[in-house]
């Protein structure tokens, strides 16, 4: 198994996000992606979302992508607040690891990291060293 630091670089190539800083969060069950605007629409008789993201910390640069809606779930955040969130699936690349993961979508503008990497995505693939950062380096360009 690879070892992650408490923060790492990842990529979501199916969403066109080449690099995103992630907080590795063993307290979170599901991974979470920052989305400041969501627009549901129909595509081939299926429910999809148009998603607007600020992929870089401390930047207002916008990135728009689309993904099929996988689910909607109530999620309780670290402050104890419950919110109904859309869930999508997307390929995640972290170091040599590449696999589809579930991502809940919520506005994380007030948070330092634009993405949380939760337990489900890490299970069986990673150990976490809470004293380390960016052990796997920046993602390779796709």
PDB file of C-alpha atoms in Angstrom:
ATOM      1  CA  UNK A   1       0.000   0.000   0.000  1.00  0.00           C
ATOM      2  CA  UNK A   2       1.114   3.546  -0.704  1.00  0.00           C
ATOM      3  CA  UNK A   3       1.374   6.078   2.106  1.00  0.00           C
ATOM      4  CA  UNK A   4      -0.392   9.434   1.840  1.00  0.00           C
ATOM      5  CA  UNK A   5       0.311  12.574   3.795  1.00  0.00           C
ATOM      6  CA  UNK A   6      -2.492  14.588   5.386  1.00  0.00           C
ATOM      7  CA  UNK A   7      -2.712  16.557   2.132  1.00  0.00           C
ATOM      8  CA  UNK A   8      -2.001  15.343  -1.385  1.00  0.00           C
ATOM      9  CA  UNK A   9      -2.374  16.289  -5.037  1.00  0.00           C
ATOM     10  CA  UNK A  10      -4.961  14.468  -7.113  1.00  0.00           C
ATOM     11  CA  UNK A  11      -6.561  14.698 -10.540  1.00  0.00           C
ATOM     12  CA  UNK A  12     -10.086  14.081 -11.812  1.00  0.00           C
ATOM     13  CA  UNK A  13      -9.454  13.565 -15.541  1.00  0.00           C
ATOM     14  CA  UNK A  14     -13.082  12.744 -16.448  1.00  0.00           C
ATOM     15  CA  UNK A  15     -14.044  16.158 -15.053  1.00  0.00           C
ATOM     16  CA  UNK A  16     -11.132  17.922 -16.774  1.00  0.00           C
ATOM     17  CA  UNK A  17      -9.457  18.766 -13.442  1.00  0.00           C
ATOM     18  CA  UNK A  18      -5.732  18.209 -13.952  1.00  0.00           C
ATOM     19  CA  UNK A  19      -4.629  19.003 -10.405  1.00  0.00           C
ATOM     20  CA  UNK A  20      -6.449  19.613  -7.154  1.00  0.00           C
ATOM     21  CA  UNK A  21      -5.139  19.792  -3.597  1.00  0.00           C
ATOM     22  CA  UNK A  22      -6.962  17.326  -1.382  1.00  0.00           C
ATOM     23  CA  UNK A  23      -7.192  17.077   2.376  1.00  0.00           C
ATOM     24  CA  UNK A  24      -6.893  13.421   3.328  1.00  0.00           C
ATOM     25  CA  UNK A  25      -9.776  13.013   5.768  1.00  0.00           C
ATOM     26  CA  UNK A  26     -10.070   9.661   7.529  1.00  0.00           C
ATOM     27  CA  UNK A  27     -13.048  11.074   9.443  1.00  0.00           C
ATOM     28  CA  UNK A  28     -15.062  11.488   6.227  1.00  0.00           C
ATOM     29  CA  UNK A  29     -16.743   8.401   4.785  1.00  0.00           C
ATOM     30  CA  UNK A  30     -17.211   9.765   1.258  1.00  0.00           C
ATOM     31  CA  UNK A  31     -14.938  12.076  -0.703  1.00  0.00           C
ATOM     32  CA  UNK A  32     -16.229  15.576  -1.359  1.00  0.00           C
ATOM     33  CA  UNK A  33     -15.605  18.037  -4.194  1.00  0.00           C
ATOM     34  CA  UNK A  34     -16.153  21.785  -4.003  1.00  0.00           C
ATOM     35  CA  UNK A  35     -18.930  22.949  -6.333  1.00  0.00           C
ATOM     36  CA  UNK A  36     -20.184  26.518  -6.100  1.00  0.00           C
ATOM     37  CA  UNK A  37     -22.942  26.109  -8.702  1.00  0.00           C
ATOM     38  CA  UNK A  38     -24.917  23.045  -9.835  1.00  0.00           C
ATOM     39  CA  UNK A  39     -27.323  22.836 -12.745  1.00  0.00           C
ATOM     40  CA  UNK A  40     -29.293  19.594 -13.240  1.00  0.00           C
ATOM     41  CA  UNK A  41     -30.206  18.646 -16.827  1.00  0.00           C
ATOM     42  CA  UNK A  42     -31.308  15.669 -18.908  1.00  0.00           C
ATOM     43  CA  UNK A  43     -28.963  13.877 -21.312  1.00  0.00           C
ATOM     44  CA  UNK A  44     -30.063  10.722 -23.145  1.00  0.00           C
ATOM     45  CA  UNK A  45     -33.000  10.372 -20.714  1.00  0.00           C
ATOM     46  CA  UNK A  46     -30.637  10.348 -17.721  1.00  0.00           C
ATOM     47  CA  UNK A  47     -30.115  12.892 -14.925  1.00  0.00           C
ATOM     48  CA  UNK A  48     -26.858  14.845 -15.248  1.00  0.00           C
ATOM     49  CA  UNK A  49     -25.265  17.853 -13.547  1.00  0.00           C
ATOM     50  CA  UNK A  50     -23.368  20.785 -14.907  1.00  0.00           C
ATOM     51  CA  UNK A  51     -20.844  21.562 -12.167  1.00  0.00           C
ATOM     52  CA  UNK A  52     -18.911  24.790 -11.606  1.00  0.00           C
ATOM     53  CA  UNK A  53     -15.742  24.401  -9.538  1.00  0.00           C
ATOM     54  CA  UNK A  54     -12.962  26.666  -8.296  1.00  0.00           C
ATOM     55  CA  UNK A  55     -10.264  23.939  -8.550  1.00  0.00           C
ATOM     56  CA  UNK A  56      -7.459  26.067  -7.120  1.00  0.00           C
ATOM     57  CA  UNK A  57      -7.202  27.312  -3.559  1.00  0.00           C
ATOM     58  CA  UNK A  58      -7.276  31.104  -3.210  1.00  0.00           C
ATOM     59  CA  UNK A  59      -8.407  31.531  -6.833  1.00  0.00           C
ATOM     60  CA  UNK A  60     -11.660  32.559  -8.448  1.00  0.00           C
ATOM     61  CA  UNK A  61     -10.786  30.731 -11.701  1.00  0.00           C
ATOM     62  CA  UNK A  62     -13.862  28.796 -12.736  1.00  0.00           C
ATOM     63  CA  UNK A  63     -14.003  25.363 -14.308  1.00  0.00           C
ATOM     64  CA  UNK A  64     -17.249  23.896 -15.639  1.00  0.00           C
ATOM     65  CA  UNK A  65     -17.730  20.168 -16.171  1.00  0.00           C
ATOM     66  CA  UNK A  66     -20.545  17.640 -16.499  1.00  0.00           C
ATOM     67  CA  UNK A  67     -21.242  14.327 -14.756  1.00  0.00           C
ATOM     68  CA  UNK A  68     -24.067  11.838 -14.526  1.00  0.00           C
ATOM     69  CA  UNK A  69     -25.915  11.945 -11.192  1.00  0.00           C
ATOM     70  CA  UNK A  70     -25.182   8.746  -9.291  1.00  0.00           C
ATOM     71  CA  UNK A  71     -27.277   9.450  -6.173  1.00  0.00           C
ATOM     72  CA  UNK A  72     -28.528  12.039  -3.687  1.00  0.00           C
ATOM     73  CA  UNK A  73     -27.713  11.535   0.012  1.00  0.00           C
ATOM     74  CA  UNK A  74     -27.993  13.281   3.309  1.00  0.00           C
ATOM     75  CA  UNK A  75     -24.486  14.047   4.542  1.00  0.00           C
ATOM     76  CA  UNK A  76     -23.568  15.327   7.993  1.00  0.00           C
ATOM     77  CA  UNK A  77     -20.566  17.670   7.942  1.00  0.00           C
ATOM     78  CA  UNK A  78     -17.947  18.055  10.671  1.00  0.00           C
ATOM     79  CA  UNK A  79     -20.047  20.798  12.280  1.00  0.00           C
ATOM     80  CA  UNK A  80     -23.018  18.444  12.671  1.00  0.00           C
ATOM     81  CA  UNK A  81     -25.096  20.057   9.903  1.00  0.00           C
ATOM     82  CA  UNK A  82     -27.012  17.714   7.605  1.00  0.00           C
ATOM     83  CA  UNK A  83     -27.339  18.554   3.912  1.00  0.00           C
ATOM     84  CA  UNK A  84     -28.832  16.721   0.932  1.00  0.00           C
ATOM     85  CA  UNK A  85     -26.012  16.431  -1.628  1.00  0.00           C
ATOM     86  CA  UNK A  86     -25.679  15.177  -5.157  1.00  0.00           C
ATOM     87  CA  UNK A  87     -23.272  12.253  -5.589  1.00  0.00           C
ATOM     88  CA  UNK A  88     -21.308  11.628  -8.786  1.00  0.00           C
ATOM     89  CA  UNK A  89     -18.707   9.015  -9.731  1.00  0.00           C
ATOM     90  CA  UNK A  90     -15.457  10.042 -11.359  1.00  0.00           C
ATOM     91  CA  UNK A  91     -12.001   8.634 -11.969  1.00  0.00           C
ATOM     92  CA  UNK A  92      -9.514   9.767  -9.317  1.00  0.00           C
ATOM     93  CA  UNK A  93      -5.766   9.706  -9.950  1.00  0.00           C
ATOM     94  CA  UNK A  94      -3.416   9.964  -6.954  1.00  0.00           C
ATOM     95  CA  UNK A  95       0.184   8.950  -7.585  1.00  0.00           C
ATOM     96  CA  UNK A  96       0.053   5.540  -9.299  1.00  0.00           C
ATOM     97  CA  UNK A  97      -3.493   4.926  -8.010  1.00  0.00           C
ATOM     98  CA  UNK A  98      -6.368   5.317 -10.449  1.00  0.00           C
ATOM     99  CA  UNK A  99      -9.958   4.255  -9.702  1.00  0.00           C
ATOM    100  CA  UNK A 100     -13.530   5.521  -9.880  1.00  0.00           C
ATOM    101  CA  UNK A 101     -14.682   7.122  -6.625  1.00  0.00           C
ATOM    102  CA  UNK A 102     -17.904   8.613  -5.320  1.00  0.00           C
ATOM    103  CA  UNK A 103     -17.836  12.368  -4.743  1.00  0.00           C
ATOM    104  CA  UNK A 104     -20.453  14.381  -2.903  1.00  0.00           C
ATOM    105  CA  UNK A 105     -20.792  17.965  -4.122  1.00  0.00           C
ATOM    106  CA  UNK A 106     -21.068  21.000  -1.871  1.00  0.00           C
ATOM    107  CA  UNK A 107     -19.873  24.599  -1.685  1.00  0.00           C
ATOM    108  CA  UNK A 108     -16.485  24.610   0.053  1.00  0.00           C
ATOM    109  CA  UNK A 109     -15.593  28.250  -0.702  1.00  0.00           C
ATOM    110  CA  UNK A 110     -15.016  28.924   2.998  1.00  0.00           C
ATOM    111  CA  UNK A 111     -12.824  25.823   3.372  1.00  0.00           C
ATOM    112  CA  UNK A 112      -9.093  25.694   2.735  1.00  0.00           C
ATOM    113  CA  UNK A 113      -9.187  22.582   0.526  1.00  0.00           C
ATOM    114  CA  UNK A 114     -11.353  22.195  -2.582  1.00  0.00           C
ATOM    115  CA  UNK A 115     -11.569  18.441  -2.094  1.00  0.00           C
ATOM    116  CA  UNK A 116     -11.662  15.940   0.760  1.00  0.00           C
ATOM    117  CA  UNK A 117     -10.413  12.414   0.167  1.00  0.00           C
ATOM    118  CA  UNK A 118     -12.595  10.140   2.305  1.00  0.00           C
ATOM    119  CA  UNK A 119     -12.191   6.611   3.682  1.00  0.00           C
ATOM    120  CA  UNK A 120     -14.113   4.797   0.946  1.00  0.00           C
ATOM    121  CA  UNK A 121     -11.719   6.041  -1.733  1.00  0.00           C
ATOM    122  CA  UNK A 122      -8.653   5.126   0.335  1.00  0.00           C
ATOM    123  CA  UNK A 123      -9.766   1.716   1.623  1.00  0.00           C
ATOM    124  CA  UNK A 124      -7.311  -1.050   0.750  1.00  0.00           C
ATOM    125  CA  UNK A 125      -5.029   1.261  -1.261  1.00  0.00           C
ATOM    126  CA  UNK A 126      -3.450   3.709   1.191  1.00  0.00           C
ATOM    127  CA  UNK A 127      -2.037   4.255   4.636  1.00  0.00           C
ATOM    128  CA  UNK A 128      -1.987   7.794   6.057  1.00  0.00           C
ATOM    129  CA  UNK A 129       0.961   9.520   7.719  1.00  0.00           C
ATOM    130  CA  UNK A 130      -0.553  12.569   9.467  1.00  0.00           C
ATOM    131  CA  UNK A 131       2.885  14.211   9.837  1.00  0.00           C
ATOM    132  CA  UNK A 132       3.623  14.184   6.083  1.00  0.00           C
ATOM    133  CA  UNK A 133       2.407  16.220   3.089  1.00  0.00           C
ATOM    134  CA  UNK A 134       2.437  15.641  -0.666  1.00  0.00           C
ATOM    135  CA  UNK A 135       4.260  12.303  -0.503  1.00  0.00           C
ATOM    136  CA  UNK A 136       3.086  11.297  -3.988  1.00  0.00           C
ATOM    137  CA  UNK A 137       3.959  14.561  -5.744  1.00  0.00           C
ATOM    138  CA  UNK A 138       1.893  16.408  -8.331  1.00  0.00           C
ATOM    139  CA  UNK A 139      -0.242  14.367 -10.721  1.00  0.00           C
ATOM    140  CA  UNK A 140       1.115  13.547 -14.167  1.00  0.00           C
ATOM    141  CA  UNK A 141      -0.598  15.532 -16.910  1.00  0.00           C
ATOM    142  CA  UNK A 142      -3.204  13.628 -18.881  1.00  0.00           C
TER     143      UNK A 142
END
